[in-house]
Coordinates of C-alpha atoms and ligand atoms in Angstrom, one line a residue:
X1088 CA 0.0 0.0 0.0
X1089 CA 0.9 3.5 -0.9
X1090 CA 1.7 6.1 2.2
X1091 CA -1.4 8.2 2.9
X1092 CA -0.9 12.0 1.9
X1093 CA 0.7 14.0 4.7
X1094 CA -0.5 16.8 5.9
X1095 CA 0.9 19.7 4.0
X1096 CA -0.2 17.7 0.7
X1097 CA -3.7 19.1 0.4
X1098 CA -4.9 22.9 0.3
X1099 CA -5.2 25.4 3.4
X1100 CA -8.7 25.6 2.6
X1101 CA -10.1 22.1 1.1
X1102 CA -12.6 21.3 3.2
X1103 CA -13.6 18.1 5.1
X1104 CA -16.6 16.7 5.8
X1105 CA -18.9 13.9 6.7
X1106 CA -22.4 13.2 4.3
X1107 CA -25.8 11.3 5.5
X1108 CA -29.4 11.8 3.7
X1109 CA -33.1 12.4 5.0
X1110 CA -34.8 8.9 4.7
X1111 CA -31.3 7.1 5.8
X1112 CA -31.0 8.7 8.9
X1113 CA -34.0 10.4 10.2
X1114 CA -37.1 8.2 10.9
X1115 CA -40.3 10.3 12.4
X1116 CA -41.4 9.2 9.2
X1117 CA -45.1 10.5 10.3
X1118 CA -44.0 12.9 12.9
X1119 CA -44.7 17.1 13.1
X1120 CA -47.3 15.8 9.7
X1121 CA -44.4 14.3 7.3
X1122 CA -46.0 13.1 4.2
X1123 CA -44.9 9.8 2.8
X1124 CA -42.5 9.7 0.3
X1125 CA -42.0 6.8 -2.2
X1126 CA -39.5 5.7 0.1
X1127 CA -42.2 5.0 2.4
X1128 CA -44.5 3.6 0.1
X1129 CA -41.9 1.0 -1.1
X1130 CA -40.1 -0.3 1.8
X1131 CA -43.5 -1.2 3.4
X1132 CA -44.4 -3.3 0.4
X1133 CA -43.3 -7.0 1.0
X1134 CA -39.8 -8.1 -0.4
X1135 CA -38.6 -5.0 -1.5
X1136 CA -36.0 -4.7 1.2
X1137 CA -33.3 -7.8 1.7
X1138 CA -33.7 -7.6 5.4
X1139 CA -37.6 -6.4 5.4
X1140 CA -36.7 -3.3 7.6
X1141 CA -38.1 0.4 6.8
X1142 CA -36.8 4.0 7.6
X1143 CA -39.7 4.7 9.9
X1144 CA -37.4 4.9 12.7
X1145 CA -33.8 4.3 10.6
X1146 CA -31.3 6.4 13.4
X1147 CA -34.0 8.7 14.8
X1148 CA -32.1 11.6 13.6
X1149 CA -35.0 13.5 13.8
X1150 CA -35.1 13.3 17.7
X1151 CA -31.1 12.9 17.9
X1152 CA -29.9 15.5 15.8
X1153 CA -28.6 17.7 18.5
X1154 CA -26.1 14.7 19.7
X1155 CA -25.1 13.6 16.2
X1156 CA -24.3 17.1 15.9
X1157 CA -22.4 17.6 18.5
X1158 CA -20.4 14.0 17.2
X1159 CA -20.0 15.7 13.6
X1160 CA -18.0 18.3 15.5
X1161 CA -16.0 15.9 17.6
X1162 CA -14.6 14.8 14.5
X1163 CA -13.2 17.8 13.7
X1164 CA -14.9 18.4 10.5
X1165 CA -16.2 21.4 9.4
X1166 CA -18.5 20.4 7.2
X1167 CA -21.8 18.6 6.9
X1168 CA -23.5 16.9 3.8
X1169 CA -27.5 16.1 4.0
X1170 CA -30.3 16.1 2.5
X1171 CA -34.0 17.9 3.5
X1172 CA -36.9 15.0 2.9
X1173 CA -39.0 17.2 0.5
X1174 CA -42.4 15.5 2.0
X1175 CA -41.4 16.6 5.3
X1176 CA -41.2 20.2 4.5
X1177 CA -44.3 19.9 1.6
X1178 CA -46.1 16.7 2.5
X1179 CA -47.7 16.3 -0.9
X1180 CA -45.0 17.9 -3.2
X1181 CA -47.2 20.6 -4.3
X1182 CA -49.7 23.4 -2.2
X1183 CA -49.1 23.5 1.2
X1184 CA -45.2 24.3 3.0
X1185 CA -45.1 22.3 6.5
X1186 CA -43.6 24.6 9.3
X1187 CA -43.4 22.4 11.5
X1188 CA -41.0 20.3 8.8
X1189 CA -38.9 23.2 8.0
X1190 CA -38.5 24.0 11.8
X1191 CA -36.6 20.5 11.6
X1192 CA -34.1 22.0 9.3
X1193 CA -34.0 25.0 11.0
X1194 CA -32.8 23.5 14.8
X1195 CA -30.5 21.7 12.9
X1196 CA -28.8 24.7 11.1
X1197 CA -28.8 26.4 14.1
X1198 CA -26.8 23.7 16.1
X1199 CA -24.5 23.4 13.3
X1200 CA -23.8 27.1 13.1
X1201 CA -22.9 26.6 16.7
X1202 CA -20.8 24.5 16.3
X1203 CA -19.3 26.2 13.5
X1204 CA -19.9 23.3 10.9
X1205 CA -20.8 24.4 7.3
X1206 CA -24.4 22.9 5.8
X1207 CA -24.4 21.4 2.6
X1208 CA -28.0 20.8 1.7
X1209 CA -29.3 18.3 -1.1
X1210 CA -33.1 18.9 -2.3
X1211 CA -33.5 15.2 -3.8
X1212 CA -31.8 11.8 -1.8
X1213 CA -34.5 10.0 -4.2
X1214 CA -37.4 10.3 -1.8
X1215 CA -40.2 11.8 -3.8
X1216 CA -43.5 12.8 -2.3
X1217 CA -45.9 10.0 -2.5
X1218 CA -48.4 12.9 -3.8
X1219 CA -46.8 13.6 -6.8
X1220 CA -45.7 10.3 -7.6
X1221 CA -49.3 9.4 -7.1
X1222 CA -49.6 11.9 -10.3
X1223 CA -47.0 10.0 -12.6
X1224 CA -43.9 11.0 -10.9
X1225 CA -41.2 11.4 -12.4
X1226 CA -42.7 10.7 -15.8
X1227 CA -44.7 13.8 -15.1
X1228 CA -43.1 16.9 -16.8
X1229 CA -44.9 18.7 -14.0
X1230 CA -42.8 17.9 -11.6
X1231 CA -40.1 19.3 -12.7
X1232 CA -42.0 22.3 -12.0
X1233 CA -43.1 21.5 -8.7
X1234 CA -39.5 20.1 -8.3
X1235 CA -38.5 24.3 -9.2
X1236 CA -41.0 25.4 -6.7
X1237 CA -39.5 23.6 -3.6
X1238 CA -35.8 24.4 -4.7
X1239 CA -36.5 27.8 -4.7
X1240 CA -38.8 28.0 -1.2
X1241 CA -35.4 26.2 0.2
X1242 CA -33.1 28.5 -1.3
X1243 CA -35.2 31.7 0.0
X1244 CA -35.6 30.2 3.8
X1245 CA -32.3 29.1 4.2
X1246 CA -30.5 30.6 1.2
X1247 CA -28.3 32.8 3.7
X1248 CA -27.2 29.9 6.2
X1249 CA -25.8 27.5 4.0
X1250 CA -23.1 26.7 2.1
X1251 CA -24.7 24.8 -0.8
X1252 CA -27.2 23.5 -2.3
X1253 CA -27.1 20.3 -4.9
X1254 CA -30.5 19.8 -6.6
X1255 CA -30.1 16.1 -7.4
X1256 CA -28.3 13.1 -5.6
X1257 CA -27.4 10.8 -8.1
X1258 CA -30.1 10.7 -11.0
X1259 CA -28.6 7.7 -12.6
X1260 CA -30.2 6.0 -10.0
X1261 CA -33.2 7.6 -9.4
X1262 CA -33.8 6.8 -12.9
X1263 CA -31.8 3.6 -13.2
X1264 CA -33.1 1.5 -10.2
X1265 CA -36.1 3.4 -10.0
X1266 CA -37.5 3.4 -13.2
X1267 CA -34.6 0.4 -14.8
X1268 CA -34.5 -2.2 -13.1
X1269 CA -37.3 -1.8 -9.9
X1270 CA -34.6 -2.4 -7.1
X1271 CA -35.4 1.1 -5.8
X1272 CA -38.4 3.4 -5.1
X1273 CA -40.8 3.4 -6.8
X1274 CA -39.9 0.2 -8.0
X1275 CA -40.6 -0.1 -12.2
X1276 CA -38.7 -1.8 -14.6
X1277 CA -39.1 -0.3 -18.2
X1278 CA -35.5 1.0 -19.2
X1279 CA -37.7 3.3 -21.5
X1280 CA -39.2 4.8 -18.9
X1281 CA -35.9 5.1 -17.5
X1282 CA -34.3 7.4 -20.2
X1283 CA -37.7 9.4 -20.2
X1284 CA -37.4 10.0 -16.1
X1285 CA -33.4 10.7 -16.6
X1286 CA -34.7 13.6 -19.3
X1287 CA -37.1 15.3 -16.3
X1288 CA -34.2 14.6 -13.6
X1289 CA -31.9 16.7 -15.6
X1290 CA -34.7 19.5 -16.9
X1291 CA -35.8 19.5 -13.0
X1292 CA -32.5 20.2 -11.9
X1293 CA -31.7 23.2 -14.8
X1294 CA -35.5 25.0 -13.7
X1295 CA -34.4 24.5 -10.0
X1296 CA -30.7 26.1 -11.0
X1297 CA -32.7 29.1 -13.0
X1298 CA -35.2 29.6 -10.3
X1299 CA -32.6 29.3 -7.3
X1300 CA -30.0 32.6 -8.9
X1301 CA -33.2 34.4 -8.7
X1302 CA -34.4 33.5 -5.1
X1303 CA -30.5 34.1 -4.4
X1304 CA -30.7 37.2 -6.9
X1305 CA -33.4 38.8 -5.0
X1306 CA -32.5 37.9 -1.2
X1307 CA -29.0 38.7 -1.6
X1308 CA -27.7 34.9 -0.7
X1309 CA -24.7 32.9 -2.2
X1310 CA -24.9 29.4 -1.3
X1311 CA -22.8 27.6 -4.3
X1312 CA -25.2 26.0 -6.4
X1313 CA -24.9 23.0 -8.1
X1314 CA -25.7 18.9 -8.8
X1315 CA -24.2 15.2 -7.0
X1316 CA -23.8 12.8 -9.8
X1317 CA -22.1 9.2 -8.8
X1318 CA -19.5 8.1 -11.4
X1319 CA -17.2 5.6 -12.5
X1320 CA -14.4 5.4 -14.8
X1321 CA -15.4 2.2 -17.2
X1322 CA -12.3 0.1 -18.1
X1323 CA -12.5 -3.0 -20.9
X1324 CA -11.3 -6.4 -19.2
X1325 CA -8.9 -6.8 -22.2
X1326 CA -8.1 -4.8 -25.5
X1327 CA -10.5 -6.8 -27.7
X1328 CA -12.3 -4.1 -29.9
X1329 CA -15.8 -5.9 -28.1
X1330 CA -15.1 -5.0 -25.3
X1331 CA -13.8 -1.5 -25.6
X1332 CA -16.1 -0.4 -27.3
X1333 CA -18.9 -1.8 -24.5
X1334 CA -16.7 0.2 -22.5
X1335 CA -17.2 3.7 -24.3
X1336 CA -21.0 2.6 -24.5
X1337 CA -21.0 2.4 -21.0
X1338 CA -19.1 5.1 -20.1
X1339 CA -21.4 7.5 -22.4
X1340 CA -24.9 5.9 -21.1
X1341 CA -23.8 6.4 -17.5
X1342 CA -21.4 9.5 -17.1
X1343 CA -21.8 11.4 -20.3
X1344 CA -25.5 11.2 -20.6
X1345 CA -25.7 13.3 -17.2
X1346 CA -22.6 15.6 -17.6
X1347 CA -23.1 16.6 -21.5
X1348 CA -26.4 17.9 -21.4
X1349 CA -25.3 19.7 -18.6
X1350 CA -22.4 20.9 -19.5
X1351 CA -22.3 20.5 -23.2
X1352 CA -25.7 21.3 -23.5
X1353 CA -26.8 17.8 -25.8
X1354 CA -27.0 14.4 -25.1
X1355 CA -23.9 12.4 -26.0
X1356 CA -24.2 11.2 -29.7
X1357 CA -22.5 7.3 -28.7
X1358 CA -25.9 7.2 -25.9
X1359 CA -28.9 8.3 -28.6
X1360 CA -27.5 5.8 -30.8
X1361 CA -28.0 2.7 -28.9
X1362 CA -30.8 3.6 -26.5
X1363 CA -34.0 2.8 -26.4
X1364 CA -35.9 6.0 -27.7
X1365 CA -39.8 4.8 -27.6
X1366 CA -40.6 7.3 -24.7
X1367 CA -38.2 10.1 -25.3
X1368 CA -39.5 13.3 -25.0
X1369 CA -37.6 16.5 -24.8
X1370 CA -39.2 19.9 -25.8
X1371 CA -36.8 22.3 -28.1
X1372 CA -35.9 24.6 -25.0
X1373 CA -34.9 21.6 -22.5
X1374 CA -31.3 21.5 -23.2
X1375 CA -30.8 25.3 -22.8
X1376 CA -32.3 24.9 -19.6
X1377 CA -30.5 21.9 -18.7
X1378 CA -27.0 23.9 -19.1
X1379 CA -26.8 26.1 -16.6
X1380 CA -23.6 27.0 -14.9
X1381 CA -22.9 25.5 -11.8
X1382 CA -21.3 26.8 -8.9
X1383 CA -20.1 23.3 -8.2
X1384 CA -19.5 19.6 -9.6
X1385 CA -20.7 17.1 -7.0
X1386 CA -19.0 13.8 -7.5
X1387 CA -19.4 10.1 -5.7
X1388 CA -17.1 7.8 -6.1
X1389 CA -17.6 4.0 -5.3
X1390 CA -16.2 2.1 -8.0
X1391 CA -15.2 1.6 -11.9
X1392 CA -16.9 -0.2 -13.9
X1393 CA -15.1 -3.1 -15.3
X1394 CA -16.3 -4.0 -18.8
X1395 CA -16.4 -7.3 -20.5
X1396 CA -18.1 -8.9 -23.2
X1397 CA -17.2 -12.4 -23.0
X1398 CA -19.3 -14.6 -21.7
X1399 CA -19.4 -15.5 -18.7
X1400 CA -17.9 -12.1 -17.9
X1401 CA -14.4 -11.5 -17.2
X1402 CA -14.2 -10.3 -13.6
X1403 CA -12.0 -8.0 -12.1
X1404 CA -9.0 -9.4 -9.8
X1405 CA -10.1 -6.9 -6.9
X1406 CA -6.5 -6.5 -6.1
X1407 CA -7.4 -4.2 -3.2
X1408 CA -10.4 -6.6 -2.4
X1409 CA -14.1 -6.1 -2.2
X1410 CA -16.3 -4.4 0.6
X1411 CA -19.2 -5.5 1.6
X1412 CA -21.5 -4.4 -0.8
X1413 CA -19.5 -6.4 -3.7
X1414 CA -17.6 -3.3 -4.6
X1415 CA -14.7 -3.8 -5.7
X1416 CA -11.8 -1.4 -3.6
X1417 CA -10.1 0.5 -6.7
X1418 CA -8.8 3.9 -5.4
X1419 CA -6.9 4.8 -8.6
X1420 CA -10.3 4.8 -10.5
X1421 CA -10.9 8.0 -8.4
X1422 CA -8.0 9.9 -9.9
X1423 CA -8.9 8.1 -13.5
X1424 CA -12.4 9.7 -13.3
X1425 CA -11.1 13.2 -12.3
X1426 CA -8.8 13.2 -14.9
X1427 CA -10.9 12.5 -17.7
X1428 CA -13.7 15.0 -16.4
X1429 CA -10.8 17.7 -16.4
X1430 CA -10.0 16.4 -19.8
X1431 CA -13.5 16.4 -21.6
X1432 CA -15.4 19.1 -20.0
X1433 CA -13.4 22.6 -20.3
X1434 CA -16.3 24.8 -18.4
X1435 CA -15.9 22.0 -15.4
X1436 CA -16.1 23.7 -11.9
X1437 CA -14.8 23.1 -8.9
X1438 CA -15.5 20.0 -7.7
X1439 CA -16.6 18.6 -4.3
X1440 CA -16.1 14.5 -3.8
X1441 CA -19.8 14.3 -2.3
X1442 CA -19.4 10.8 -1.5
X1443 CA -16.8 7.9 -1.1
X1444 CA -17.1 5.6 1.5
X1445 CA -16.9 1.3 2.5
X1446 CA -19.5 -0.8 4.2
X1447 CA -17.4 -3.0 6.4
X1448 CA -19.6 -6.1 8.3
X1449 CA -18.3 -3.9 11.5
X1450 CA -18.1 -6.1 14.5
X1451 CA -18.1 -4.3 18.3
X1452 CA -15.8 -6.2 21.0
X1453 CA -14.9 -5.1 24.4
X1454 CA -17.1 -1.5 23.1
X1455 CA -14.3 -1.2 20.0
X1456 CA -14.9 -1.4 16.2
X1457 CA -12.0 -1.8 15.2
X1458 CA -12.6 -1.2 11.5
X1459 CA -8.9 -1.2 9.9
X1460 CA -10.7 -2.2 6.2
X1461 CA -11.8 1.0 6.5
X1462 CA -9.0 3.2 7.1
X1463 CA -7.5 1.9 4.6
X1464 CA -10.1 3.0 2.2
X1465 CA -9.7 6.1 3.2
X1466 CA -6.2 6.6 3.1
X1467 CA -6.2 5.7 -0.3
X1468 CA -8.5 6.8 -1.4
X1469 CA -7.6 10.3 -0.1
X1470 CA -3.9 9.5 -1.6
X1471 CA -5.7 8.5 -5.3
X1472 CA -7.4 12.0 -5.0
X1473 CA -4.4 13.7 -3.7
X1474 CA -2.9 12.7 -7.2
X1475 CA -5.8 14.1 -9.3
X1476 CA -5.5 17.2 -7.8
X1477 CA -1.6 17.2 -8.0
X1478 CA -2.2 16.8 -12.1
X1479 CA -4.1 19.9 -11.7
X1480 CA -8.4 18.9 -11.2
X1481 CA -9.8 21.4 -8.6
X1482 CA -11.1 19.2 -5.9
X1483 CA -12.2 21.1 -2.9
X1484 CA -13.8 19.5 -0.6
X1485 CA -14.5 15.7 0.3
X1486 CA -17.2 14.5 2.3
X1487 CA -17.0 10.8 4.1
X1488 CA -20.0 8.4 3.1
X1489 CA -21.4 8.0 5.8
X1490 CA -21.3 9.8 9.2
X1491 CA -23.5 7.2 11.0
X1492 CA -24.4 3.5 9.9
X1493 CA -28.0 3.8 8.3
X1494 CA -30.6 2.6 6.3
X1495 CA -28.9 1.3 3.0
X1496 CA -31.6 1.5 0.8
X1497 CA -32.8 -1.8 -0.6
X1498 CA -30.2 -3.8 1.3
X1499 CA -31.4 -2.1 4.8
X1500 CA -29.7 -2.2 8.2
X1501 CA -27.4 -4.9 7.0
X1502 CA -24.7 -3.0 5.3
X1503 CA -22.5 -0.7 7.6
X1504 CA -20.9 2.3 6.2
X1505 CA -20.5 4.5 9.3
X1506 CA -17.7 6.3 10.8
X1507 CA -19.7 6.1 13.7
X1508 CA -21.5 2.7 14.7
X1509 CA -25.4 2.6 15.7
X1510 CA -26.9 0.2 17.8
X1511 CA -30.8 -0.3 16.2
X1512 CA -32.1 -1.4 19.3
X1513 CA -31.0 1.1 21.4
X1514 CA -29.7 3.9 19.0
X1515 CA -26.7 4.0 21.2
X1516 CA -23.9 5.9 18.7
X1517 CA -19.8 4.5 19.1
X1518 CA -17.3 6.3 16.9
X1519 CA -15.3 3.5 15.5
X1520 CA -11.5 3.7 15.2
X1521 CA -11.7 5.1 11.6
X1522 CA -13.6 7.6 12.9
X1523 CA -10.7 8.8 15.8
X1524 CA -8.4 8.2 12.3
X1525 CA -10.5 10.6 10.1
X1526 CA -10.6 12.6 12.9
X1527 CA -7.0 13.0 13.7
X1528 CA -6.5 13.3 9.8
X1529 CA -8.0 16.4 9.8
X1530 CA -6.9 17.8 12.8
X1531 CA -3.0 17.1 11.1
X1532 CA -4.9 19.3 8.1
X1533 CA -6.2 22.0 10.2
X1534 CA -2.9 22.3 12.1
X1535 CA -1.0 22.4 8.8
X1536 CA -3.4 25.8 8.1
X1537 CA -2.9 27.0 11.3
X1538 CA 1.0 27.1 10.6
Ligands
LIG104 C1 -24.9 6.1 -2.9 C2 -26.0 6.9 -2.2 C3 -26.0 6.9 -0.7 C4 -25.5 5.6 -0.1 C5 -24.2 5.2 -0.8 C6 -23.7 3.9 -0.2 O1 -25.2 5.6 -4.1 O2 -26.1 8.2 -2.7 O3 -27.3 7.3 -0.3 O4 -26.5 4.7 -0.2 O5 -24.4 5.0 -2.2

């Protein structure tokens, strides 16, 4: 293994943070009149979930947040990553705010500001109002409006006391596992449908950008704005022409089709070529509204994709090995990725590593987790973005996924990805030894500023 980067390798002012979202952490699902959100709707619906388990009660953030704040800033890290449950704060998605939902936000902002942590708000951690979806969805075109409407009631309540604002997390899987392949909410598989969705993702986020500057315009605020879009770099197995070109096709279907229309301003020619086009819809103004300039480029970073057309597959050696997910541990792929972003997309901005993190099947003894899997993760992967930014990408911040251990999504309480450990039964919280290694990371960083 590589050394990790020492603390006079990365900028005075990069930040560090930790990142959670709304249905993953928070619970009170019904609490203070929460509407449901699809989230809800699906997790409740038999063998959805590997483990059966729901967010109703996930890590009673909702109740805790004072204390996991107060952890947050044990760790040293001045910022904090998460994401507002839009059905909390509108319980249908359209008419009527909830006050007693943005009071939430509000207690939470406050504590943070206490403790001198920055907030870095996400709109949309794929939990959709049940209201709307009950009205098509995301196969509605109007809710990219109503999807404009919230963005901007955020940005003028709390526009002045945060540091940004991303309009999507991840839209490749809102509309992939969503819409693709029914592992997520709300559960449909129809991969035409799922192009059709990506299309009102990436027009909801460009009418929530336009309507933001002029919320931000008007109430003289200047949270960064900008979008969270996972990624991976996708590598051939060998150099057979098969399977590099699967690799370009996968590459273009998964990063390009997000980052071109944004940045770009067109869908990526390789993508319209192969995809399924029956339910693609896109009026003649969309992509000028899709390409707005963004403040910032959030990026997540899990894995590559490693591309193979023989059959059975061709798998990757996992040199590094796998986590517990399946995902294969390949650091390098970080600075791969950044690289070619720099390369292909001259009007990039800065960009903030929204999300990189392991799930580790995390045992306690004696009160420990000793989670050394982990620390490794992070020092390389730290030292694989370390290199990117040495080759010149602007990286400036890097949040750890996650703060606490949470509801995974479709694979539920089972996979751990915390810094900090959770006990379900009695929401008990134990900061596990990567996160007294995180947090002495960054203390080395903040002394290096101080000096
Ligand atoms: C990302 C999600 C996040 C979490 C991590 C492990 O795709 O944005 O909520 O589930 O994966």
């Amino acid at each position: 293994m590589k050394n990790p980067p020492t603390m006079t390798e990365f900028s005075p002012s990069f930040i560090w943070g930790v990142a959670t979202s709304a249905y993953q952490i928070e619970g009170a699902a019904t609490t203070d009149g929460r509407g449901p959100s699809i989230w809800d709707t699906f997790t409740h619906k038999p063998g959805t979930i590997i483990d059966g388990s729901t967010g109703d009660v996930a890590c009673d953030h909702y109740h805790r947040y004072a204390e996991d704040v107060d952890i947050i800033a044990a760790l040293g890290v001045q910022a904090y990553r998460f994401s507002i449950s839009w059905s909390r704060v509108q319980p249908l998605g359209h008419g009527d705010w909830n006050e007693a939902g943005f009071d939430f936000y509000s207690r939470l902002l406050d504590r943070l500001a206490e403790k001198g942590i920055a907030a870095h708000v996400t709109l949309y951690h794929w939990d959709l109002p049940q209201g709307l979806q009950d009205h098509g969805g995301w196969l509605n075109r109007d809710t990219t409006q109503h999807f404009a409407l919230y963005a901007a009631e955020v940005a003028r309540r709390f526009g002045k006391r945060v540091a940004s604002i991303a309009t999507h997390n991840e839209p490749w899987c809102t509309a992939n596992l969503g819409y693709g392949n029914a592992q997520f909410a709300p559960g449909v598989a129809d991969t035409a449908l799922a192009i059709q969705v990506s299309h009102h993702l990436l027009l909801s986020h460009g009418l929530a950008m336009q309507a933001m500057r002029t919320i931000c315009a008007t109430y003289g605020s200047s949270p960064r704005l900008g979008i969270v879009l996972n990624q991976w770099p996708a590598m051939p197995a060998t150099d057979s022409v098969a399977d590099i070109d699967q690799a370009e096709w996968e590459y273009a279907r998964s990063v390009q089709w997000f980052m071109d229309p944004i940045f770009k301003g067109r869908y990526p020619q390789k993508a319209l070529d192969r995809m399924d086009m029956r339910q693609f819809h896109v009026h003649a103004s969309d992509m000028e509204i899709i390409h707005q300039p963004l403040d910032f480029l959030g990026v997540n970073y899990y894995f590559r994709a490693f591309v193979s057309t023989e059959n059975p597959p061709k798998q990757p050696e996992g040199k590094l090995g796998f986590s517990d997910m399946g995902w294969e541990i390949y650091p390098v792929g970080l600075t791969d990725l950044l690289l070619k972003l720099r390369s292909e997309y001259p009007d990039l901005p800065p960009i903030y590593i929204t999300e990189n993190g392991m799930a580790v099947a995390d045992e306690m003894k004696d009160g420990k987790i000793n989670d050394l899997q982990r620390i490794n993760y992070l020092q390389l992967h730290l030292y694989a973005l370390h290199e990117a930014m040495a080759c010149g990408v602007d990286v400036q911040a890097y949040f750890y996924w996650s703060l606490l251990d949470n509801f995974e999504w479709n694979s539920g309480y089972a996979k751990r990805f915390g810094l900090v450990h959770v006990d379900y039964e009695t929401q008990k919280r134990t900061l596990k030894d990567s996160a007294y290694w995180y947090r002495d990371f960054v203390r080395s960083q903040m002394q290096a500023k101080a000096a």
